[in-house]
Each structure stands twice: as C-alpha cells, then as structure tokens.
Amino acid sequence: MTGRVRGAGLRQRHLAMIALGGAIGAGLFVGSGFGIAAAGPGILISYGLAGALTVLVMRMLGEMSAARPVTGSFAEHARVAFGPWAGLLAGWMYWALLVVSVAAEAVGAAHIVTGWVPAVPGWAWVAVFMSVFTVSNLAGVRNFGELEFWFAGLKLAAICGFLVLGAVVIAGLLPGHPSPGAAHLTGAGGFLPHGWYGVAVGMVAAVFAFGGLETVTIAAAECDDPVRAVRAGVRAVMWRVAVCYLGSMAVIVALVPWNDPAVADGPYAAVMARIGVPGTTDLMKAVVLVALLSAMNANIYGSSRMLYALVGRGDAPRALGRLRTGAGVQPAAAPSTGGPTAAAPSTAVPYAVVPPAAVPYAAVHASAAFGFVSVVLSLLWPRTVFPFLLNSIGAAILLVWALIAGSHLRLHGPSVRSVVALAGIGGVLLFMLGDAASRTQLLTTGAWAAALLCWALLRRLRTAPGTDPLPS
C-alpha cells in the first residue's frame, strides 16, 4: 500500500463528525417539516423504516470499505462488482447530489442571516459562505477535519439539548407547561391521519434526509488507520443519527400539533415557539444556521473527493486531479490502467487515496464552483431551473444505495442484509413511480442516470474489443 505519513490524515474523532456534518443538515431541520405534514405522528414509522434501511446499507458499505478503503468508496466497489459503467454512474450521481445539496444549504443559511441583517443581500452571504468553506477545504484535510469536528459537535450538542428540553416538557417538569401526554399523537386525525400513504410519503422525505452518511467511508481513506476508522466510524454514526433523527421527530410530534402551519416552515423553531422560553426561537435559528454551514463544509469535502476518484478512473477531466502539497502544485497523474481486485486491497492504485498532506485543489474548486452556480440559478430562476436541479437528484441517493447493496451481493454473496435492502429500495422506487408528487423526481433522476449510462456506453465502444481500460 502507498506509504502514509502518520499524523497527516484525519483522526477517528474527526471521521464520525464529518459524516454527521453531511447528514444532519437541510434534510432534517427543514425537510422534515414536509414529512411531518404528510405523515402526521406516523412520521415516527417513516423515520424508523428509513433508518432501518440506512443501517442495512451502511453496514454493507462499512464491510466493503474496511476490506478496500479507497477515496472512491462505493463508486469503486460498484466498478469492481459490475464494471466501469457502475463506478461512473455511482460517482457522478453522488457528486451531483452533494453539490446541489451545497447550493440548497447555502440558500437556506443565507435566508436565516438575511432575516437578522436585512441590509445585506442574500447572494452576498452565499458568496461569503462558499468562500470560507472553499478555503477550509483547501487548508488540508487535518485542518478541515478539525473545523468540521467542532462545527458538527456544536450541532450535535444543540440537538441533544433540544431532546433534553423536549423530554422535560413532555414529562411536565417545566413550570407553567403541563405535559401534553398523547394529545398531539392521537388528536387531529389520529396517529396516521393520512393513512399508510402518508407514512410512505414521509419515508421518501426521510430517505433524502439520511443521505450524506456515506461520506464517512470516503473520509476513512484519509485516516491514519483507515480499516479501523471505517469500522468504528460506521458504528458511531449509525446510533448517533438514530438518536438525533428519531428522538427529534418524537419530541416535535409530541409537543406541537402535526398540522400546525409553523411545523411545515420549521419544526424545531415551532417547538421552541410553543415552549415559549425567551430567546429560544432565535437560538434555534442559530443552530439551524450552524447545521447548514456544517453540512456545506462536509459536502464540499465529500464531492471533491468523489470527483478526484472519478478522475483516477478516467471518468472526469484529468485536470481536475491536480494536487497541492507542501512541495507545491502537482500535475494530475495518468488515469489508472489497472487496479487490485476486491481480494487484494493492499495493492497501490493511482488516485485510490488522496496522498498524505495533499489537497485535490482542482476538485475542491470545481465542486464549490458548481455549488455556487447552482445558487445563482436559484436566484435567477427559482421556479424553473433550480427546481429542475433539485428534482434531478431527488432519487439519486436511492440509486446509490441500490448500487451499494448490489455490489455487496456480488462481491460477498447473497445475504439477508443485501436482499432486504434491495427489496426496500425497490419498494420506495415503486411508490415514487406511482405517486404523482414524487414521480417527477424519479423520472428526472432516471433521465440523468440514462445520460450517464449512454456516456459510459460510448466510452466502452471506443475501447478495443475484449479489453477493459480500467480492469478490476
């Protein structure tokens, strides 16, 4: 394996926080309001099912990444399992998911700050945020990891405080706030006001919210001990996210009527307003702001590493693989013409891991630039172009999860985890196809995937028969 400089990479404590940074963002603090409006208190079932599916996928991804810790993570596993087309599809779909998410988070963060400082236009705040986190990601992976550790740690502490305060109010221990009991869980239409259809809609929203956890296996490749880091990181992330997501949903639906209009706008702020503790509404907005900024930081990191891995397999322009090290700018190496099999993870592969103390600066700039362009599109065409971008990645995480489960089944043989996960993913996709509100997302993502597959086919046709430019 390529030699490592111990102490140059991420530490174990950084790893779980990076994944939390990417996963706990707009999907939880903003998007969960839509899920609650659709499912009512049944959102607990929605998040429970989505969480169980996430655990299955992350367990399989963790097992494969521990055997083969590379920067491309699941994109590389898919390439080994199915061929170059699968790696191209998984890598570009996930990159698109992350950079469009960066744009959505930047817009949300700017909206919060503009409410406090209306004299400064939103686009100016977006420019500030994007610049700060681009610099953060160019400063070296250890510096990035340290910043994200404290960012995500603050966010986690705030959510824990929210859960504790919510539990105190639910128990009737806060003076002047009698316990609501089960009134909000059974009133206004009951626990399932829109039936199982509402639960299914809520699950679609929950699946999108869980997206981003996969970054833990991308970041593990830059740890001093990647095999140990990915195993511990996946375990830590799963239970922390389960507590944050399910615990938060339980507090929200117990304290606020699910059909309160304020819940759809911001469920956490709605809870704080209902409790009525002075200053807590603005405090919650500050927490949401930190969460969005943390997610931006983590998603720029994850997208840049995935883009770097795509360059290494010839699936992205070679110029995007340039590195900056202590010795200066390094030119991009030629794409890999060979690679290890899943059974031989110790063989070095160009681009398999970002070298110690190096930064893929070209990939960072490209990912941040696309995120900023997406923000500009949201400002110029908020009802046409930007919604199209959001729809185009609406089902991307499900496609990535399907490739992860399929890769595990192919590389490790059939298992209960892979079969159940594929069945669950298939069920969600079928529901989206049949649901008018979700169908557009699925079809738009399908069109994007079809375009990528056509690109992969054209590249394959240009290759001499019987050869594979990127053999497993």
Short mmCIF file of C-alpha atoms in Angstrom, two decimals:
data_model
loop_
_atom_site.label_atom_id
_atom_site.label_comp_id
_atom_site.label_asym_id
_atom_site.label_seq_id
_atom_site.Cartn_x
_atom_site.Cartn_y
_atom_site.Cartn_z
CA MET A 1 0.00 0.00 0.00
CA THR A 2 1.15 3.52 -0.64
CA GLY A 3 3.10 4.71 2.37
CA ARG A 4 1.34 7.02 4.80
CA VAL A 5 2.66 9.80 6.96
CA ARG A 6 1.08 9.13 10.32
CA GLY A 7 -0.48 12.23 11.78
CA ALA A 8 -1.06 13.80 8.35
CA GLY A 9 -4.56 12.45 7.91
CA LEU A 10 -7.87 12.53 9.73
CA ARG A 11 -8.28 11.13 13.21
CA GLN A 12 -11.02 8.83 14.41
CA ARG A 13 -12.79 11.63 16.25
CA HIS A 14 -12.94 13.65 13.01
CA LEU A 15 -14.47 10.84 10.99
CA ALA A 16 -17.85 10.43 12.67
CA MET A 17 -18.32 14.20 12.89
CA ILE A 18 -17.66 14.62 9.15
CA ALA A 19 -20.41 12.13 8.38
CA LEU A 20 -22.76 13.82 10.86
CA GLY A 21 -21.91 17.15 9.25
CA GLY A 22 -23.06 15.89 5.87
CA ALA A 23 -26.14 14.03 7.09
CA ILE A 24 -27.62 16.46 9.63
CA GLY A 25 -28.47 19.48 7.53
CA ALA A 26 -31.33 20.84 5.47
CA GLY A 27 -32.96 17.42 5.19
CA LEU A 28 -33.52 17.21 8.95
CA PHE A 29 -34.00 20.82 10.03
CA VAL A 30 -36.06 21.98 7.05
CA GLY A 31 -37.19 18.98 5.01
CA SER A 32 -38.58 17.09 8.00
CA GLY A 33 -41.40 19.62 8.20
CA PHE A 34 -42.72 18.37 4.86
CA GLY A 35 -42.58 14.78 6.08
CA ILE A 36 -44.49 15.61 9.26
CA ALA A 37 -47.16 17.46 7.28
CA ALA A 38 -47.59 14.37 5.08
CA ALA A 39 -47.45 11.61 7.70
CA GLY A 40 -48.51 13.32 10.93
CA PRO A 41 -47.29 11.46 14.03
CA GLY A 42 -46.78 8.49 11.70
CA ILE A 43 -43.51 10.20 10.72
CA LEU A 44 -42.02 8.11 13.53
CA ILE A 45 -42.75 4.99 11.47
CA SER A 46 -41.40 6.70 8.35
CA TYR A 47 -38.11 7.58 10.01
CA GLY A 48 -37.91 4.19 11.69
CA LEU A 49 -38.23 2.36 8.35
CA ALA A 50 -35.86 4.74 6.58
CA GLY A 51 -33.42 4.42 9.47
CA ALA A 52 -33.52 0.62 9.33
CA LEU A 53 -32.83 0.74 5.59
CA THR A 54 -29.96 3.16 6.20
CA VAL A 55 -28.43 0.84 8.81
CA LEU A 56 -28.52 -2.10 6.37
CA VAL A 57 -26.85 -0.07 3.63
CA MET A 58 -24.22 1.43 5.93
CA ARG A 59 -23.35 -1.97 7.41
CA MET A 60 -22.74 -3.34 3.92
CA LEU A 61 -20.80 -0.26 2.85
CA GLY A 62 -18.70 -0.38 6.00
CA GLU A 63 -17.83 -4.03 5.38
CA MET A 64 -16.74 -3.37 1.81
CA SER A 65 -14.82 -0.20 2.73
CA ALA A 66 -12.97 -1.94 5.55
CA ALA A 67 -11.76 -4.52 3.01
CA ARG A 68 -10.89 -1.83 0.47
CA PRO A 69 -10.50 1.71 1.92
CA VAL A 70 -10.25 3.98 -1.12
CA THR A 71 -11.30 7.57 -1.77
CA GLY A 72 -13.93 6.47 -4.31
CA SER A 73 -15.63 4.26 -1.70
CA PHE A 74 -18.88 2.80 -3.05
CA ALA A 75 -18.16 4.05 -6.60
CA GLU A 76 -15.03 1.90 -6.64
CA HIS A 77 -16.87 -1.06 -5.10
CA ALA A 78 -19.52 -0.79 -7.82
CA ARG A 79 -16.84 -0.65 -10.50
CA VAL A 80 -15.18 -3.79 -9.18
CA ALA A 81 -18.54 -5.57 -8.85
CA PHE A 82 -20.21 -4.62 -12.13
CA GLY A 83 -17.71 -2.83 -14.34
CA PRO A 84 -16.68 0.74 -15.23
CA TRP A 85 -20.25 1.84 -16.02
CA ALA A 86 -21.38 1.27 -12.43
CA GLY A 87 -18.49 3.23 -10.96
CA LEU A 88 -19.15 6.13 -13.32
CA LEU A 89 -22.86 6.11 -12.51
CA ALA A 90 -22.45 5.90 -8.73
CA GLY A 91 -19.68 8.50 -8.62
CA TRP A 92 -21.31 11.17 -10.75
CA MET A 93 -24.76 10.69 -9.20
CA TYR A 94 -23.35 11.14 -5.72
CA TRP A 95 -21.24 14.13 -6.77
CA ALA A 96 -24.34 15.80 -8.22
CA LEU A 97 -26.31 15.02 -5.07
CA LEU A 98 -23.69 16.67 -2.85
CA VAL A 99 -23.06 19.82 -4.90
CA VAL A 100 -26.77 20.56 -5.37
CA SER A 101 -27.21 19.96 -1.63
CA VAL A 102 -24.46 22.54 -1.02
CA ALA A 103 -26.50 25.05 -3.03
CA ALA A 104 -29.71 24.29 -1.13
CA GLU A 105 -27.89 24.64 2.20
CA ALA A 106 -26.25 27.90 1.13
CA VAL A 107 -29.63 29.37 0.15
CA GLY A 108 -31.16 28.26 3.46
CA ALA A 109 -28.28 29.68 5.50
CA ALA A 110 -28.39 33.00 3.64
CA HIS A 111 -32.13 33.25 4.25
CA ILE A 112 -31.60 32.93 8.01
CA VAL A 113 -28.81 35.54 8.17
CA THR A 114 -30.71 37.95 5.90
CA GLY A 115 -33.55 37.88 8.43
CA TRP A 116 -31.10 39.19 11.03
CA VAL A 117 -29.19 41.57 8.74
CA PRO A 118 -31.65 42.63 6.03
CA ALA A 119 -29.32 45.35 4.71
CA VAL A 120 -27.01 42.71 3.21
CA PRO A 121 -28.47 40.83 0.22
CA GLY A 122 -28.67 37.05 0.34
CA TRP A 123 -26.29 36.49 -2.57
CA ALA A 124 -23.55 38.31 -0.63
CA TRP A 125 -23.91 35.91 2.30
CA VAL A 126 -23.81 32.97 -0.11
CA ALA A 127 -20.56 34.30 -1.56
CA VAL A 128 -19.10 34.62 1.94
CA PHE A 129 -20.13 31.11 2.96
CA MET A 130 -18.87 29.49 -0.23
CA SER A 131 -15.55 31.34 0.01
CA VAL A 132 -14.99 30.40 3.65
CA PHE A 133 -15.67 26.70 3.11
CA THR A 134 -13.67 26.54 -0.09
CA VAL A 135 -10.70 27.89 1.86
CA SER A 136 -11.46 25.42 4.65
CA ASN A 137 -11.27 22.52 2.22
CA LEU A 138 -8.07 23.87 0.64
CA ALA A 139 -6.31 24.19 4.00
CA GLY A 140 -5.52 20.48 4.31
CA VAL A 141 -7.58 17.53 5.42
CA ARG A 142 -6.47 17.73 9.08
CA ASN A 143 -7.47 21.40 9.32
CA PHE A 144 -10.76 20.67 7.57
CA GLY A 145 -11.41 17.75 9.93
CA GLU A 146 -10.75 19.90 12.98
CA LEU A 147 -13.13 22.64 11.83
CA GLU A 148 -15.85 20.14 10.96
CA PHE A 149 -15.35 18.35 14.29
CA TRP A 150 -16.26 21.49 16.23
CA PHE A 151 -18.95 22.54 13.77
CA ALA A 152 -20.70 19.17 13.90
CA GLY A 153 -20.05 18.86 17.63
CA LEU A 154 -21.87 22.13 18.29
CA LYS A 155 -24.74 20.91 16.13
CA LEU A 156 -24.90 17.57 17.97
CA ALA A 157 -24.80 19.30 21.35
CA ALA A 158 -27.67 21.59 20.32
CA ILE A 159 -29.79 18.65 19.19
CA CYS A 160 -29.09 16.84 22.46
CA GLY A 161 -30.14 19.98 24.33
CA PHE A 162 -33.32 20.11 22.25
CA LEU A 163 -34.06 16.47 23.12
CA VAL A 164 -33.46 17.04 26.83
CA LEU A 165 -35.65 20.15 26.92
CA GLY A 166 -38.34 18.33 24.96
CA ALA A 167 -38.26 15.38 27.35
CA VAL A 168 -38.58 17.73 30.33
CA VAL A 169 -41.65 19.42 28.80
CA ILE A 170 -43.24 16.11 27.79
CA ALA A 171 -42.79 14.86 31.34
CA GLY A 172 -44.48 18.02 32.67
CA LEU A 173 -41.41 19.07 34.66
CA LEU A 174 -41.10 22.58 33.19
CA PRO A 175 -43.05 25.10 35.34
CA GLY A 176 -46.04 26.53 33.52
CA HIS A 177 -46.04 23.81 30.86
CA PRO A 178 -48.31 20.87 31.69
CA SER A 179 -47.49 17.62 29.97
CA PRO A 180 -49.34 17.24 26.63
CA GLY A 181 -49.46 13.48 27.11
CA ALA A 182 -50.58 11.75 23.92
CA ALA A 183 -52.97 14.53 22.85
CA HIS A 184 -50.93 15.54 19.81
CA LEU A 185 -50.17 11.93 18.88
CA THR A 186 -53.80 10.82 18.74
CA GLY A 187 -55.69 14.04 18.00
CA ALA A 188 -56.34 15.80 14.66
CA GLY A 189 -56.97 12.62 12.71
CA GLY A 190 -55.15 10.14 14.91
CA PHE A 191 -51.65 8.67 14.70
CA LEU A 192 -51.94 8.08 10.93
CA PRO A 193 -54.09 11.00 9.72
CA HIS A 194 -53.30 10.26 6.06
CA GLY A 195 -53.02 6.51 6.45
CA TRP A 196 -50.12 4.45 5.21
CA TYR A 197 -49.88 6.63 2.13
CA GLY A 198 -48.74 9.48 4.36
CA VAL A 199 -46.19 7.18 6.02
CA ALA A 200 -44.80 6.30 2.59
CA VAL A 201 -44.52 9.98 1.60
CA GLY A 202 -42.78 10.67 4.91
CA MET A 203 -40.37 7.82 4.27
CA VAL A 204 -39.34 9.34 0.93
CA ALA A 205 -38.52 12.58 2.77
CA ALA A 206 -36.68 10.65 5.49
CA VAL A 207 -34.54 8.74 2.99
CA PHE A 208 -33.35 12.01 1.48
CA ALA A 209 -32.58 13.33 4.97
CA PHE A 210 -30.41 10.30 5.77
CA GLY A 211 -28.32 10.86 2.62
CA GLY A 212 -24.76 12.00 3.32
CA LEU A 213 -23.75 9.34 5.82
CA GLU A 214 -21.79 7.61 3.04
CA THR A 215 -19.16 10.35 3.37
CA VAL A 216 -17.77 8.52 6.40
CA THR A 217 -16.33 5.81 4.12
CA ILE A 218 -14.92 8.41 1.71
CA ALA A 219 -13.17 10.21 4.55
CA ALA A 220 -11.91 6.95 6.11
CA ALA A 221 -9.43 6.55 3.26
CA GLU A 222 -7.59 9.64 4.57
CA CYS A 223 -7.34 8.39 8.15
CA ASP A 224 -4.08 7.12 9.63
CA ASP A 225 -5.68 3.69 10.16
CA PRO A 226 -8.46 3.50 7.54
CA VAL A 227 -9.62 -0.06 8.25
CA ARG A 228 -10.14 0.54 11.95
CA ALA A 229 -11.51 4.03 11.27
CA VAL A 230 -14.24 2.93 8.88
CA ARG A 231 -15.48 0.15 11.17
CA ALA A 232 -15.66 2.40 14.22
CA GLY A 233 -16.95 5.36 12.22
CA VAL A 234 -19.88 3.50 10.69
CA ARG A 235 -20.97 2.15 14.08
CA ALA A 236 -20.74 5.55 15.77
CA VAL A 237 -22.57 7.37 13.01
CA MET A 238 -25.49 4.95 12.91
CA TRP A 239 -26.52 5.24 16.56
CA ARG A 240 -25.90 8.99 16.75
CA VAL A 241 -28.06 9.67 13.73
CA ALA A 242 -30.77 7.32 15.03
CA VAL A 243 -30.93 9.26 18.30
CA CYS A 244 -30.90 12.66 16.56
CA TYR A 245 -33.50 11.84 13.92
CA LEU A 246 -35.95 9.60 15.74
CA GLY A 247 -35.60 11.49 19.01
CA SER A 248 -36.21 14.82 17.31
CA MET A 249 -39.28 13.57 15.47
CA ALA A 250 -40.71 12.16 18.70
CA VAL A 251 -40.27 15.47 20.52
CA ILE A 252 -41.76 17.51 17.67
CA VAL A 253 -44.93 15.46 17.14
CA ALA A 254 -45.47 15.12 20.91
CA LEU A 255 -45.26 18.86 21.62
CA VAL A 256 -46.76 20.51 18.51
CA PRO A 257 -49.87 19.53 16.51
CA TRP A 258 -48.66 17.95 13.29
CA ASN A 259 -51.00 20.17 11.23
CA ASP A 260 -49.73 23.43 12.73
CA PRO A 261 -48.59 25.57 9.73
CA ALA A 262 -45.44 26.53 11.67
CA VAL A 263 -44.26 22.90 11.58
CA ALA A 264 -44.03 22.85 7.79
CA ASP A 265 -41.95 26.05 7.85
CA GLY A 266 -39.54 24.90 10.56
CA PRO A 267 -40.41 22.14 13.03
CA TYR A 268 -37.62 22.89 15.51
CA ALA A 269 -38.44 26.59 15.69
CA ALA A 270 -42.13 25.66 16.04
CA VAL A 271 -41.34 23.60 19.15
CA MET A 272 -39.30 26.41 20.69
CA ALA A 273 -42.06 28.93 19.97
CA ARG A 274 -44.62 26.60 21.57
CA ILE A 275 -42.48 26.19 24.71
CA GLY A 276 -42.14 29.96 24.89
CA VAL A 277 -38.70 30.15 26.54
CA PRO A 278 -37.39 33.69 25.83
CA GLY A 279 -34.80 33.85 23.09
CA THR A 280 -35.03 30.19 22.14
CA THR A 281 -36.57 30.86 18.72
CA ASP A 282 -33.56 32.87 17.55
CA LEU A 283 -31.30 30.37 19.29
CA MET A 284 -32.88 27.57 17.27
CA LYS A 285 -32.39 29.55 14.08
CA ALA A 286 -28.73 29.91 15.01
CA VAL A 287 -28.49 26.14 15.50
CA VAL A 288 -30.10 25.54 12.11
CA LEU A 289 -27.62 28.01 10.60
CA VAL A 290 -24.69 26.12 12.11
CA ALA A 291 -26.16 22.84 10.87
CA LEU A 292 -26.49 24.15 7.32
CA LEU A 293 -22.98 25.61 7.30
CA SER A 294 -21.54 22.38 8.70
CA ALA A 295 -23.33 20.39 6.00
CA MET A 296 -21.96 22.74 3.33
CA ASN A 297 -18.43 22.22 4.60
CA ALA A 298 -18.75 18.42 4.73
CA ASN A 299 -20.47 18.16 1.35
CA ILE A 300 -17.81 20.22 -0.42
CA TYR A 301 -15.27 17.80 1.04
CA GLY A 302 -17.20 14.68 0.00
CA SER A 303 -17.91 15.95 -3.52
CA SER A 304 -14.28 16.95 -4.10
CA ARG A 305 -13.00 13.52 -3.04
CA MET A 306 -15.52 11.73 -5.21
CA LEU A 307 -14.56 13.93 -8.17
CA TYR A 308 -10.88 13.16 -7.53
CA ALA A 309 -11.67 9.44 -7.58
CA LEU A 310 -13.61 9.84 -10.85
CA VAL A 311 -10.56 11.48 -12.41
CA GLY A 312 -8.47 8.50 -11.37
CA ARG A 313 -10.64 6.14 -13.42
CA GLY A 314 -10.78 8.37 -16.48
CA ASP A 315 -14.40 9.38 -15.78
CA ALA A 316 -13.65 13.10 -15.30
CA PRO A 317 -11.24 15.58 -16.93
CA ARG A 318 -7.67 14.86 -15.94
CA ALA A 319 -7.01 18.49 -14.98
CA LEU A 320 -9.38 18.06 -12.01
CA GLY A 321 -6.97 15.59 -10.44
CA ARG A 322 -4.26 18.15 -9.69
CA LEU A 323 -2.93 18.18 -6.14
CA ARG A 324 -1.35 20.79 -3.92
CA THR A 325 1.25 19.51 -1.46
CA GLY A 326 3.92 21.04 0.69
CA ALA A 327 6.19 20.89 -2.36
CA GLY A 328 3.73 22.90 -4.47
CA VAL A 329 1.23 22.04 -7.16
CA GLN A 330 1.49 18.52 -8.53
CA PRO A 331 0.19 17.68 -12.03
CA ALA A 332 -2.53 15.08 -12.39
CA ALA A 333 -1.26 11.56 -12.89
CA ALA A 334 -2.47 9.45 -15.78
CA PRO A 335 -5.72 7.60 -15.06
CA SER A 336 -5.33 4.16 -13.60
CA THR A 337 -4.81 1.38 -16.14
CA GLY A 338 -5.14 -1.34 -13.64
CA GLY A 339 -6.22 -1.96 -10.12
CA PRO A 340 -6.48 -4.54 -7.40
CA THR A 341 -9.33 -6.94 -7.06
CA ALA A 342 -11.55 -6.95 -4.02
CA ALA A 343 -9.49 -9.79 -2.62
CA ALA A 344 -6.22 -7.83 -2.82
CA PRO A 345 -6.83 -4.47 -1.22
CA SER A 346 -3.19 -3.89 -0.37
CA THR A 347 -2.03 -3.12 -3.91
CA ALA A 348 -1.49 0.60 -4.56
CA VAL A 349 -3.65 2.26 -7.19
CA PRO A 350 -3.23 5.81 -8.53
CA TYR A 351 -5.97 8.03 -7.12
CA ALA A 352 -7.10 5.27 -4.74
CA VAL A 353 -6.31 7.55 -1.80
CA VAL A 354 -5.50 11.25 -1.67
CA PRO A 355 -1.78 11.30 -0.71
CA PRO A 356 -0.93 12.39 2.86
CA ALA A 357 -0.68 16.18 3.33
CA ALA A 358 -2.05 16.74 -0.19
CA VAL A 359 -5.21 18.57 -1.25
CA PRO A 360 -7.07 17.89 -4.52
CA TYR A 361 -7.42 21.61 -5.02
CA ALA A 362 -8.78 21.44 -8.58
CA ALA A 363 -11.60 19.11 -7.50
CA VAL A 364 -12.37 21.36 -4.50
CA HIS A 365 -12.59 24.44 -6.74
CA ALA A 366 -14.76 22.62 -9.30
CA SER A 367 -17.19 21.27 -6.70
CA ALA A 368 -17.51 24.61 -4.89
CA ALA A 369 -17.90 26.46 -8.20
CA PHE A 370 -20.74 24.22 -9.33
CA GLY A 371 -22.44 24.71 -5.97
CA PHE A 372 -22.14 28.48 -6.36
CA VAL A 373 -23.51 28.34 -9.92
CA SER A 374 -26.46 26.35 -8.60
CA VAL A 375 -27.10 29.12 -6.07
CA VAL A 376 -27.03 31.73 -8.84
CA LEU A 377 -29.54 29.65 -10.79
CA SER A 378 -31.77 29.53 -7.70
CA LEU A 379 -31.71 33.33 -7.56
CA LEU A 380 -32.30 33.89 -11.28
CA TRP A 381 -34.81 31.11 -11.96
CA PRO A 382 -36.18 29.99 -8.57
CA ARG A 383 -39.28 28.35 -10.10
CA THR A 384 -37.76 26.62 -13.13
CA VAL A 385 -34.05 25.79 -13.37
CA PHE A 386 -33.26 25.29 -9.68
CA PRO A 387 -36.30 23.04 -9.04
CA PHE A 388 -35.13 21.01 -12.03
CA LEU A 389 -31.73 20.56 -10.37
CA LEU A 390 -33.37 19.54 -7.10
CA ASN A 391 -35.62 17.06 -8.91
CA SER A 392 -32.68 15.63 -10.83
CA ILE A 393 -31.06 14.43 -7.59
CA GLY A 394 -34.34 13.58 -5.83
CA ALA A 395 -33.89 9.81 -6.14
CA ALA A 396 -30.10 9.82 -6.51
CA ILE A 397 -29.46 8.51 -3.01
CA LEU A 398 -31.74 5.52 -3.65
CA LEU A 399 -29.82 4.70 -6.83
CA VAL A 400 -26.53 4.93 -4.94
CA TRP A 401 -27.88 2.71 -2.16
CA ALA A 402 -29.08 0.16 -4.73
CA LEU A 403 -25.58 0.02 -6.22
CA ILE A 404 -24.08 -0.41 -2.73
CA ALA A 405 -26.41 -3.30 -1.90
CA GLY A 406 -25.91 -4.84 -5.34
CA SER A 407 -22.13 -4.55 -5.03
CA HIS A 408 -22.20 -6.26 -1.64
CA LEU A 409 -24.36 -9.05 -3.03
CA ARG A 410 -21.98 -9.51 -5.97
CA LEU A 411 -18.71 -9.30 -4.03
CA HIS A 412 -19.71 -11.03 -0.78
CA GLY A 413 -22.52 -13.29 -1.92
CA PRO A 414 -26.24 -13.17 -1.08
CA SER A 415 -27.15 -12.16 2.47
CA VAL A 416 -30.25 -11.17 4.36
CA ARG A 417 -28.97 -7.59 4.51
CA SER A 418 -28.46 -7.19 0.77
CA VAL A 419 -31.74 -8.88 -0.19
CA VAL A 420 -33.84 -6.94 2.33
CA ALA A 421 -32.14 -3.66 1.42
CA LEU A 422 -32.69 -4.15 -2.30
CA ALA A 423 -36.33 -5.07 -1.66
CA GLY A 424 -36.80 -1.98 0.49
CA ILE A 425 -35.15 0.32 -2.06
CA GLY A 426 -37.23 -1.22 -4.83
CA GLY A 427 -40.39 -0.66 -2.81
CA VAL A 428 -39.61 3.05 -2.30
CA LEU A 429 -38.82 3.49 -6.01
CA LEU A 430 -42.09 1.80 -7.00
CA PHE A 431 -44.01 4.06 -4.63
CA MET A 432 -42.32 7.15 -6.12
CA LEU A 433 -43.23 5.95 -9.61
CA GLY A 434 -46.88 5.57 -8.65
CA ASP A 435 -47.10 8.78 -6.62
CA ALA A 436 -47.80 11.86 -8.76
CA ALA A 437 -45.94 14.15 -6.35
CA SER A 438 -42.78 12.01 -6.38
CA ARG A 439 -42.85 10.76 -9.97
CA THR A 440 -41.18 13.86 -11.40
CA GLN A 441 -38.18 13.40 -9.11
CA LEU A 442 -37.81 9.76 -10.06
CA LEU A 443 -38.15 10.35 -13.79
CA THR A 444 -35.75 13.32 -13.75
CA THR A 445 -33.17 11.32 -11.82
CA GLY A 446 -33.73 8.44 -14.25
CA ALA A 447 -33.05 10.74 -17.20
CA TRP A 448 -29.80 11.91 -15.58
CA ALA A 449 -28.81 8.28 -14.92
CA ALA A 450 -29.65 7.30 -18.51
CA ALA A 451 -27.43 10.09 -19.83
CA LEU A 452 -24.55 8.84 -17.69
CA LEU A 453 -25.07 5.27 -18.88
CA CYS A 454 -25.01 6.45 -22.50
CA TRP A 455 -21.73 8.20 -21.78
CA ALA A 456 -20.35 5.01 -20.24
CA LEU A 457 -21.50 3.02 -23.30
CA LEU A 458 -19.82 5.43 -25.71
CA ARG A 459 -16.57 5.17 -23.74
CA ARG A 460 -16.88 1.41 -23.86
CA LEU A 461 -17.42 1.38 -27.63
CA ARG A 462 -14.24 3.38 -28.14
CA THR A 463 -12.29 0.67 -26.32
CA ALA A 464 -10.80 -2.18 -28.30
CA PRO A 465 -13.00 -5.33 -28.17
CA GLY A 466 -12.09 -7.74 -25.41
CA THR A 467 -10.24 -5.17 -23.34
CA ASP A 468 -11.13 -3.08 -20.34
CA PRO A 469 -9.28 0.21 -19.97
CA LEU A 470 -9.89 0.03 -16.25
CA PRO A 471 -9.78 -3.64 -15.34
CA SER A 472 -10.72 -4.85 -11.92
#
